[in-house]
Amino acid sequence: MNAGVISASIPTPATEVVGGVLLVTGAVLWAAGTCLQWLNKSKTGRKIIKGTVETFKKVGKKVSELGSKIGDGLKSLFGF
């Protein structure tokens, strides 16, 4: 965020835009990091993280199974 403030203070349009982007990006990363730290420290947060990871694993497994079925269907369609 500090680099964004410094870049935005330079009086050229390009550096002002870059400074704004750096400032917003820094703020978003700071907020995300703070939230993840809180989630990791609290018991409820760890449950949320664990549940989210398990959900993504299940979704990934289903997508993999679907891809395998599509691949098998294409193989039989083209006679492989």
PDB file of N, CA and C in Angstrom:
ATOM      1  N   MET A   1       0.830  -1.185   0.000  1.00  0.00           N
ATOM      2  CA  MET A   1       0.000   0.000   0.000  1.00  0.00           C
ATOM      3  C   MET A   1       0.877   1.252   0.000  1.00  0.00           C
ATOM      4  N   ASN A   2       2.006   1.186   0.661  1.00  0.00           N
ATOM      5  CA  ASN A   2       2.889   2.352   0.705  1.00  0.00           C
ATOM      6  C   ASN A   2       3.442   2.682  -0.673  1.00  0.00           C
ATOM      7  N   ALA A   3       3.777   1.668  -1.454  1.00  0.00           N
ATOM      8  CA  ALA A   3       4.279   1.913  -2.809  1.00  0.00           C
ATOM      9  C   ALA A   3       3.203   2.575  -3.653  1.00  0.00           C
ATOM     10  N   GLY A   4       1.945   2.230  -3.423  1.00  0.00           N
ATOM     11  CA  GLY A   4       0.848   2.856  -4.150  1.00  0.00           C
ATOM     12  C   GLY A   4       0.717   4.324  -3.824  1.00  0.00           C
ATOM     13  N   VAL A   5       0.864   4.659  -2.562  1.00  0.00           N
ATOM     14  CA  VAL A   5       0.776   6.065  -2.153  1.00  0.00           C
ATOM     15  C   VAL A   5       1.917   6.875  -2.763  1.00  0.00           C
ATOM     16  N   ILE A   6       3.108   6.320  -2.735  1.00  0.00           N
ATOM     17  CA  ILE A   6       4.264   7.020  -3.302  1.00  0.00           C
ATOM     18  C   ILE A   6       4.111   7.175  -4.811  1.00  0.00           C
ATOM     19  N   SER A   7       3.684   6.116  -5.498  1.00  0.00           N
ATOM     20  CA  SER A   7       3.506   6.187  -6.953  1.00  0.00           C
ATOM     21  C   SER A   7       2.402   7.164  -7.331  1.00  0.00           C
ATOM     22  N   ALA A   8       1.332   7.181  -6.552  1.00  0.00           N
ATOM     23  CA  ALA A   8       0.214   8.069  -6.869  1.00  0.00           C
ATOM     24  C   ALA A   8       0.570   9.534  -6.662  1.00  0.00           C
ATOM     25  N   SER A   9       1.579   9.802  -5.848  1.00  0.00           N
ATOM     26  CA  SER A   9       1.943  11.194  -5.596  1.00  0.00           C
ATOM     27  C   SER A   9       2.769  11.805  -6.732  1.00  0.00           C
ATOM     28  N   ILE A  10       3.284  10.990  -7.640  1.00  0.00           N
ATOM     29  CA  ILE A  10       4.039  11.502  -8.786  1.00  0.00           C
ATOM     30  C   ILE A  10       3.026  12.047  -9.796  1.00  0.00           C
ATOM     31  N   PRO A  11       3.179  13.309 -10.215  1.00  0.00           N
ATOM     32  CA  PRO A  11       2.126  13.964 -11.009  1.00  0.00           C
ATOM     33  C   PRO A  11       2.090  13.616 -12.493  1.00  0.00           C
ATOM     34  N   THR A  12       2.149  12.362 -12.837  1.00  0.00           N
ATOM     35  CA  THR A  12       1.922  11.954 -14.220  1.00  0.00           C
ATOM     36  C   THR A  12       0.760  10.961 -14.220  1.00  0.00           C
ATOM     37  N   PRO A  13      -0.082  11.011 -15.249  1.00  0.00           N
ATOM     38  CA  PRO A  13      -1.278  10.161 -15.249  1.00  0.00           C
ATOM     39  C   PRO A  13      -0.981   8.666 -15.116  1.00  0.00           C
ATOM     40  N   ALA A  14       0.052   8.190 -15.774  1.00  0.00           N
ATOM     41  CA  ALA A  14       0.344   6.757 -15.737  1.00  0.00           C
ATOM     42  C   ALA A  14       0.736   6.305 -14.335  1.00  0.00           C
ATOM     43  N   THR A  15       1.587   7.071 -13.674  1.00  0.00           N
ATOM     44  CA  THR A  15       2.017   6.670 -12.333  1.00  0.00           C
ATOM     45  C   THR A  15       0.881   6.823 -11.315  1.00  0.00           C
ATOM     46  N   GLU A  16      -0.030   7.757 -11.555  1.00  0.00           N
ATOM     47  CA  GLU A  16      -1.180   7.885 -10.660  1.00  0.00           C
ATOM     48  C   GLU A  16      -2.086   6.659 -10.765  1.00  0.00           C
ATOM     49  N   VAL A  17      -2.284   6.165 -11.982  1.00  0.00           N
ATOM     50  CA  VAL A  17      -3.104   4.964 -12.175  1.00  0.00           C
ATOM     51  C   VAL A  17      -2.417   3.757 -11.551  1.00  0.00           C
ATOM     52  N   VAL A  18      -1.127   3.593 -11.829  1.00  0.00           N
ATOM     53  CA  VAL A  18      -0.380   2.474 -11.257  1.00  0.00           C
ATOM     54  C   VAL A  18      -0.395   2.558  -9.729  1.00  0.00           C
ATOM     55  N   GLY A  19      -0.245   3.753  -9.203  1.00  0.00           N
ATOM     56  CA  GLY A  19      -0.285   3.938  -7.755  1.00  0.00           C
ATOM     57  C   GLY A  19      -1.631   3.544  -7.172  1.00  0.00           C
ATOM     58  N   GLY A  20      -2.707   3.900  -7.855  1.00  0.00           N
ATOM     59  CA  GLY A  20      -4.038   3.518  -7.395  1.00  0.00           C
ATOM     60  C   GLY A  20      -4.235   2.014  -7.397  1.00  0.00           C
ATOM     61  N   VAL A  21      -3.749   1.369  -8.452  1.00  0.00           N
ATOM     62  CA  VAL A  21      -3.863  -0.089  -8.546  1.00  0.00           C
ATOM     63  C   VAL A  21      -3.050  -0.747  -7.434  1.00  0.00           C
ATOM     64  N   LEU A  22      -1.839  -0.262  -7.195  1.00  0.00           N
ATOM     65  CA  LEU A  22      -1.005  -0.814  -6.122  1.00  0.00           C
ATOM     66  C   LEU A  22      -1.656  -0.611  -4.758  1.00  0.00           C
ATOM     67  N   LEU A  23      -2.264   0.533  -4.560  1.00  0.00           N
ATOM     68  CA  LEU A  23      -2.919   0.835  -3.290  1.00  0.00           C
ATOM     69  C   LEU A  23      -4.094  -0.109  -3.039  1.00  0.00           C
ATOM     70  N   VAL A  24      -4.938  -0.272  -4.036  1.00  0.00           N
ATOM     71  CA  VAL A  24      -6.102  -1.159  -3.892  1.00  0.00           C
ATOM     72  C   VAL A  24      -5.659  -2.612  -3.726  1.00  0.00           C
ATOM     73  N   THR A  25      -4.688  -3.042  -4.511  1.00  0.00           N
ATOM     74  CA  THR A  25      -4.194  -4.411  -4.412  1.00  0.00           C
ATOM     75  C   THR A  25      -3.601  -4.673  -3.026  1.00  0.00           C
ATOM     76  N   GLY A  26      -2.837  -3.737  -2.528  1.00  0.00           N
ATOM     77  CA  GLY A  26      -2.265  -3.878  -1.192  1.00  0.00           C
ATOM     78  C   GLY A  26      -3.332  -3.961  -0.118  1.00  0.00           C
ATOM     79  N   ALA A  27      -4.376  -3.149  -0.247  1.00  0.00           N
ATOM     80  CA  ALA A  27      -5.455  -3.170   0.737  1.00  0.00           C
ATOM     81  C   ALA A  27      -6.203  -4.503   0.716  1.00  0.00           C
ATOM     82  N   VAL A  28      -6.460  -5.027  -0.477  1.00  0.00           N
ATOM     83  CA  VAL A  28      -7.158  -6.314  -0.594  1.00  0.00           C
ATOM     84  C   VAL A  28      -6.303  -7.431  -0.013  1.00  0.00           C
ATOM     85  N   LEU A  29      -5.016  -7.442  -0.323  1.00  0.00           N
ATOM     86  CA  LEU A  29      -4.131  -8.480   0.210  1.00  0.00           C
ATOM     87  C   LEU A  29      -4.017  -8.377   1.731  1.00  0.00           C
ATOM     88  N   TRP A  30      -3.961  -7.171   2.259  1.00  0.00           N
ATOM     89  CA  TRP A  30      -3.906  -6.993   3.708  1.00  0.00           C
ATOM     90  C   TRP A  30      -5.170  -7.529   4.370  1.00  0.00           C
ATOM     91  N   ALA A  31      -6.339  -7.199   3.794  1.00  0.00           N
ATOM     92  CA  ALA A  31      -7.606  -7.663   4.364  1.00  0.00           C
ATOM     93  C   ALA A  31      -7.709  -9.183   4.300  1.00  0.00           C
ATOM     94  N   ALA A  32      -7.312  -9.776   3.181  1.00  0.00           N
ATOM     95  CA  ALA A  32      -7.372 -11.233   3.045  1.00  0.00           C
ATOM     96  C   ALA A  32      -6.424 -11.909   4.030  1.00  0.00           C
ATOM     97  N   GLY A  33      -5.250 -11.373   4.184  1.00  0.00           N
ATOM     98  CA  GLY A  33      -4.289 -11.944   5.128  1.00  0.00           C
ATOM     99  C   GLY A  33      -4.768 -11.847   6.561  1.00  0.00           C
ATOM    100  N   THR A  34      -5.363 -10.719   6.908  1.00  0.00           N
ATOM    101  CA  THR A  34      -5.895 -10.541   8.252  1.00  0.00           C
ATOM    102  C   THR A  34      -7.028 -11.524   8.523  1.00  0.00           C
ATOM    103  N   CYS A  35      -7.910 -11.700   7.561  1.00  0.00           N
ATOM    104  CA  CYS A  35      -9.019 -12.648   7.717  1.00  0.00           C
ATOM    105  C   CYS A  35      -8.504 -14.078   7.852  1.00  0.00           C
ATOM    106  N   LEU A  36      -7.527 -14.444   7.037  1.00  0.00           N
ATOM    107  CA  LEU A  36      -6.982 -15.800   7.118  1.00  0.00           C
ATOM    108  C   LEU A  36      -6.262 -16.034   8.438  1.00  0.00           C
ATOM    109  N   GLN A  37      -5.584 -15.024   8.961  1.00  0.00           N
ATOM    110  CA  GLN A  37      -4.945 -15.167  10.264  1.00  0.00           C
ATOM    111  C   GLN A  37      -5.991 -15.404  11.345  1.00  0.00           C
ATOM    112  N   TRP A  38      -7.080 -14.649  11.305  1.00  0.00           N
ATOM    113  CA  TRP A  38      -8.141 -14.832  12.290  1.00  0.00           C
ATOM    114  C   TRP A  38      -8.757 -16.221  12.163  1.00  0.00           C
ATOM    115  N   LEU A  39      -9.031 -16.642  10.920  1.00  0.00           N
ATOM    116  CA  LEU A  39      -9.625 -17.955  10.711  1.00  0.00           C
ATOM    117  C   LEU A  39      -8.713 -19.063  11.224  1.00  0.00           C
ATOM    118  N   ASN A  40      -7.425 -18.930  10.999  1.00  0.00           N
ATOM    119  CA  ASN A  40      -6.484 -19.962  11.400  1.00  0.00           C
ATOM    120  C   ASN A  40      -6.315 -20.018  12.913  1.00  0.00           C
ATOM    121  N   LYS A  41      -6.498 -18.909  13.612  1.00  0.00           N
ATOM    122  CA  LYS A  41      -6.301 -18.867  15.060  1.00  0.00           C
ATOM    123  C   LYS A  41      -7.528 -19.334  15.834  1.00  0.00           C
ATOM    124  N   SER A  42      -8.707 -19.192  15.260  1.00  0.00           N
ATOM    125  CA  SER A  42      -9.916 -19.554  15.999  1.00  0.00           C
ATOM    126  C   SER A  42     -10.350 -20.981  15.661  1.00  0.00           C
ATOM    127  N   LYS A  43     -11.009 -21.612  16.618  1.00  0.00           N
ATOM    128  CA  LYS A  43     -11.481 -22.981  16.420  1.00  0.00           C
ATOM    129  C   LYS A  43     -12.521 -23.033  15.299  1.00  0.00           C
ATOM    130  N   THR A  44     -13.424 -22.080  15.305  1.00  0.00           N
ATOM    131  CA  THR A  44     -14.444 -22.015  14.263  1.00  0.00           C
ATOM    132  C   THR A  44     -13.808 -21.776  12.902  1.00  0.00           C
ATOM    133  N   GLY A  45     -12.814 -20.936  12.851  1.00  0.00           N
ATOM    134  CA  GLY A  45     -12.132 -20.646  11.600  1.00  0.00           C
ATOM    135  C   GLY A  45     -11.461 -21.870  11.014  1.00  0.00           C
ATOM    136  N   ARG A  46     -10.823 -22.660  11.881  1.00  0.00           N
ATOM    137  CA  ARG A  46     -10.182 -23.880  11.385  1.00  0.00           C
ATOM    138  C   ARG A  46     -11.220 -24.855  10.838  1.00  0.00           C
ATOM    139  N   LYS A  47     -12.397 -24.898  11.462  1.00  0.00           N
ATOM    140  CA  LYS A  47     -13.471 -25.748  10.947  1.00  0.00           C
ATOM    141  C   LYS A  47     -13.932 -25.254   9.578  1.00  0.00           C
ATOM    142  N   ILE A  48     -14.025 -23.939   9.429  1.00  0.00           N
ATOM    143  CA  ILE A  48     -14.432 -23.363   8.139  1.00  0.00           C
ATOM    144  C   ILE A  48     -13.411 -23.713   7.063  1.00  0.00           C
ATOM    145  N   ILE A  49     -12.129 -23.557   7.385  1.00  0.00           N
ATOM    146  CA  ILE A  49     -11.079 -23.870   6.416  1.00  0.00           C
ATOM    147  C   ILE A  49     -11.117 -25.354   6.051  1.00  0.00           C
ATOM    148  N   LYS A  50     -11.250 -26.222   7.070  1.00  0.00           N
ATOM    149  CA  LYS A  50     -11.291 -27.658   6.819  1.00  0.00           C
ATOM    150  C   LYS A  50     -12.490 -28.027   5.948  1.00  0.00           C
ATOM    151  N   GLY A  51     -13.655 -27.446   6.242  1.00  0.00           N
ATOM    152  CA  GLY A  51     -14.845 -27.721   5.441  1.00  0.00           C
ATOM    153  C   GLY A  51     -14.696 -27.249   4.011  1.00  0.00           C
ATOM    154  N   THR A  52     -14.082 -26.087   3.832  1.00  0.00           N
ATOM    155  CA  THR A  52     -13.871 -25.552   2.488  1.00  0.00           C
ATOM    156  C   THR A  52     -12.926 -26.450   1.694  1.00  0.00           C
ATOM    157  N   VAL A  53     -11.861 -26.906   2.330  1.00  0.00           N
ATOM    158  CA  VAL A  53     -10.904 -27.790   1.652  1.00  0.00           C
ATOM    159  C   VAL A  53     -11.582 -29.094   1.267  1.00  0.00           C
ATOM    160  N   GLU A  54     -12.366 -29.666   2.180  1.00  0.00           N
ATOM    161  CA  GLU A  54     -13.070 -30.916   1.879  1.00  0.00           C
ATOM    162  C   GLU A  54     -14.050 -30.735   0.722  1.00  0.00           C
ATOM    163  N   THR A  55     -14.753 -29.605   0.702  1.00  0.00           N
ATOM    164  CA  THR A  55     -15.697 -29.330  -0.385  1.00  0.00           C
ATOM    165  C   THR A  55     -14.972 -29.256  -1.723  1.00  0.00           C
ATOM    166  N   PHE A  56     -13.841 -28.549  -1.758  1.00  0.00           N
ATOM    167  CA  PHE A  56     -13.091 -28.447  -3.005  1.00  0.00           C
ATOM    168  C   PHE A  56     -12.545 -29.803  -3.442  1.00  0.00           C
ATOM    169  N   LYS A  57     -12.167 -30.650  -2.489  1.00  0.00           N
ATOM    170  CA  LYS A  57     -11.700 -31.992  -2.841  1.00  0.00           C
ATOM    171  C   LYS A  57     -12.828 -32.796  -3.479  1.00  0.00           C
ATOM    172  N   LYS A  58     -14.037 -32.706  -2.901  1.00  0.00           N
ATOM    173  CA  LYS A  58     -15.180 -33.429  -3.450  1.00  0.00           C
ATOM    174  C   LYS A  58     -15.525 -32.930  -4.845  1.00  0.00           C
ATOM    175  N   VAL A  59     -15.512 -31.612  -5.018  1.00  0.00           N
ATOM    176  CA  VAL A  59     -15.811 -31.035  -6.333  1.00  0.00           C
ATOM    177  C   VAL A  59     -14.759 -31.475  -7.345  1.00  0.00           C
ATOM    178  N   GLY A  60     -13.495 -31.453  -6.951  1.00  0.00           N
ATOM    179  CA  GLY A  60     -12.424 -31.887  -7.846  1.00  0.00           C
ATOM    180  C   GLY A  60     -12.565 -33.345  -8.247  1.00  0.00           C
ATOM    181  N   LYS A  61     -12.964 -34.185  -7.298  1.00  0.00           N
ATOM    182  CA  LYS A  61     -13.152 -35.604  -7.596  1.00  0.00           C
ATOM    183  C   LYS A  61     -14.287 -35.795  -8.597  1.00  0.00           C
ATOM    184  N   LYS A  62     -15.399 -35.072  -8.421  1.00  0.00           N
ATOM    185  CA  LYS A  62     -16.536 -35.191  -9.336  1.00  0.00           C
ATOM    186  C   LYS A  62     -16.172 -34.685 -10.728  1.00  0.00           C
ATOM    187  N   VAL A  63     -15.425 -33.587 -10.787  1.00  0.00           N
ATOM    188  CA  VAL A  63     -14.998 -33.059 -12.086  1.00  0.00           C
ATOM    189  C   VAL A  63     -14.080 -34.069 -12.786  1.00  0.00           C
ATOM    190  N   SER A  64     -13.194 -34.698 -12.022  1.00  0.00           N
ATOM    191  CA  SER A  64     -12.303 -35.708 -12.585  1.00  0.00           C
ATOM    192  C   SER A  64     -13.092 -36.899 -13.118  1.00  0.00           C
ATOM    193  N   GLU A  65     -14.099 -37.344 -12.348  1.00  0.00           N
ATOM    194  CA  GLU A  65     -14.930 -38.458 -12.808  1.00  0.00           C
ATOM    195  C   GLU A  65     -15.697 -38.086 -14.074  1.00  0.00           C
ATOM    196  N   LEU A  66     -16.213 -36.875 -14.125  1.00  0.00           N
ATOM    197  CA  LEU A  66     -16.939 -36.417 -15.307  1.00  0.00           C
ATOM    198  C   LEU A  66     -16.013 -36.366 -16.516  1.00  0.00           C
ATOM    199  N   GLY A  67     -14.801 -35.850 -16.322  1.00  0.00           N
ATOM    200  CA  GLY A  67     -13.831 -35.801 -17.409  1.00  0.00           C
ATOM    201  C   GLY A  67     -13.475 -37.180 -17.915  1.00  0.00           C
ATOM    202  N   SER A  68     -13.366 -38.137 -16.992  1.00  0.00           N
ATOM    203  CA  SER A  68     -13.064 -39.512 -17.382  1.00  0.00           C
ATOM    204  C   SER A  68     -14.201 -40.098 -18.207  1.00  0.00           C
ATOM    205  N   LYS A  69     -15.442 -39.838 -17.793  1.00  0.00           N
ATOM    206  CA  LYS A  69     -16.595 -40.344 -18.548  1.00  0.00           C
ATOM    207  C   LYS A  69     -16.657 -39.726 -19.941  1.00  0.00           C
ATOM    208  N   ILE A  70     -16.378 -38.425 -20.018  1.00  0.00           N
ATOM    209  CA  ILE A  70     -16.381 -37.757 -21.329  1.00  0.00           C
ATOM    210  C   ILE A  70     -15.281 -38.334 -22.210  1.00  0.00           C
ATOM    211  N   GLY A  71     -14.098 -38.568 -21.620  1.00  0.00           N
ATOM    212  CA  GLY A  71     -12.996 -39.150 -22.375  1.00  0.00           C
ATOM    213  C   GLY A  71     -13.323 -40.546 -22.876  1.00  0.00           C
ATOM    214  N   ASP A  72     -13.934 -41.359 -22.014  1.00  0.00           N
ATOM    215  CA  ASP A  72     -14.326 -42.712 -22.439  1.00  0.00           C
ATOM    216  C   ASP A  72     -15.367 -42.649 -23.552  1.00  0.00           C
ATOM    217  N   GLY A  73     -16.301 -41.709 -23.437  1.00  0.00           N
ATOM    218  CA  GLY A  73     -17.316 -41.558 -24.482  1.00  0.00           C
ATOM    219  C   GLY A  73     -16.709 -41.151 -25.803  1.00  0.00           C
ATOM    220  N   LEU A  74     -15.747 -40.259 -25.772  1.00  0.00           N
ATOM    221  CA  LEU A  74     -15.077 -39.845 -27.017  1.00  0.00           C
ATOM    222  C   LEU A  74     -14.283 -40.986 -27.625  1.00  0.00           C
ATOM    223  N   LYS A  75     -13.635 -41.775 -26.754  1.00  0.00           N
ATOM    224  CA  LYS A  75     -12.859 -42.919 -27.259  1.00  0.00           C
ATOM    225  C   LYS A  75     -13.785 -43.908 -27.962  1.00  0.00           C
ATOM    226  N   SER A  76     -14.935 -44.200 -27.356  1.00  0.00           N
ATOM    227  CA  SER A  76     -15.849 -45.163 -27.990  1.00  0.00           C
ATOM    228  C   SER A  76     -16.483 -44.570 -29.239  1.00  0.00           C
ATOM    229  N   LEU A  77     -16.667 -43.258 -29.269  1.00  0.00           N
ATOM    230  CA  LEU A  77     -17.250 -42.598 -30.435  1.00  0.00           C
ATOM    231  C   LEU A  77     -16.318 -42.712 -31.637  1.00  0.00           C
ATOM    232  N   PHE A  78     -15.039 -42.555 -31.394  1.00  0.00           N
ATOM    233  CA  PHE A  78     -14.072 -42.602 -32.490  1.00  0.00           C
ATOM    234  C   PHE A  78     -13.421 -43.965 -32.642  1.00  0.00           C
ATOM    235  N   GLY A  79     -13.861 -44.959 -31.897  1.00  0.00           N
ATOM    236  CA  GLY A  79     -13.395 -46.323 -32.064  1.00  0.00           C
ATOM    237  C   GLY A  79     -12.030 -46.617 -31.518  1.00  0.00           C
ATOM    238  N   PHE A  80     -11.592 -45.952 -30.471  1.00  0.00           N
ATOM    239  CA  PHE A  80     -10.273 -46.212 -29.882  1.00  0.00           C
ATOM    240  C   PHE A  80     -10.367 -47.286 -28.848  1.00  0.00           C
TER     241      PHE A  80
END
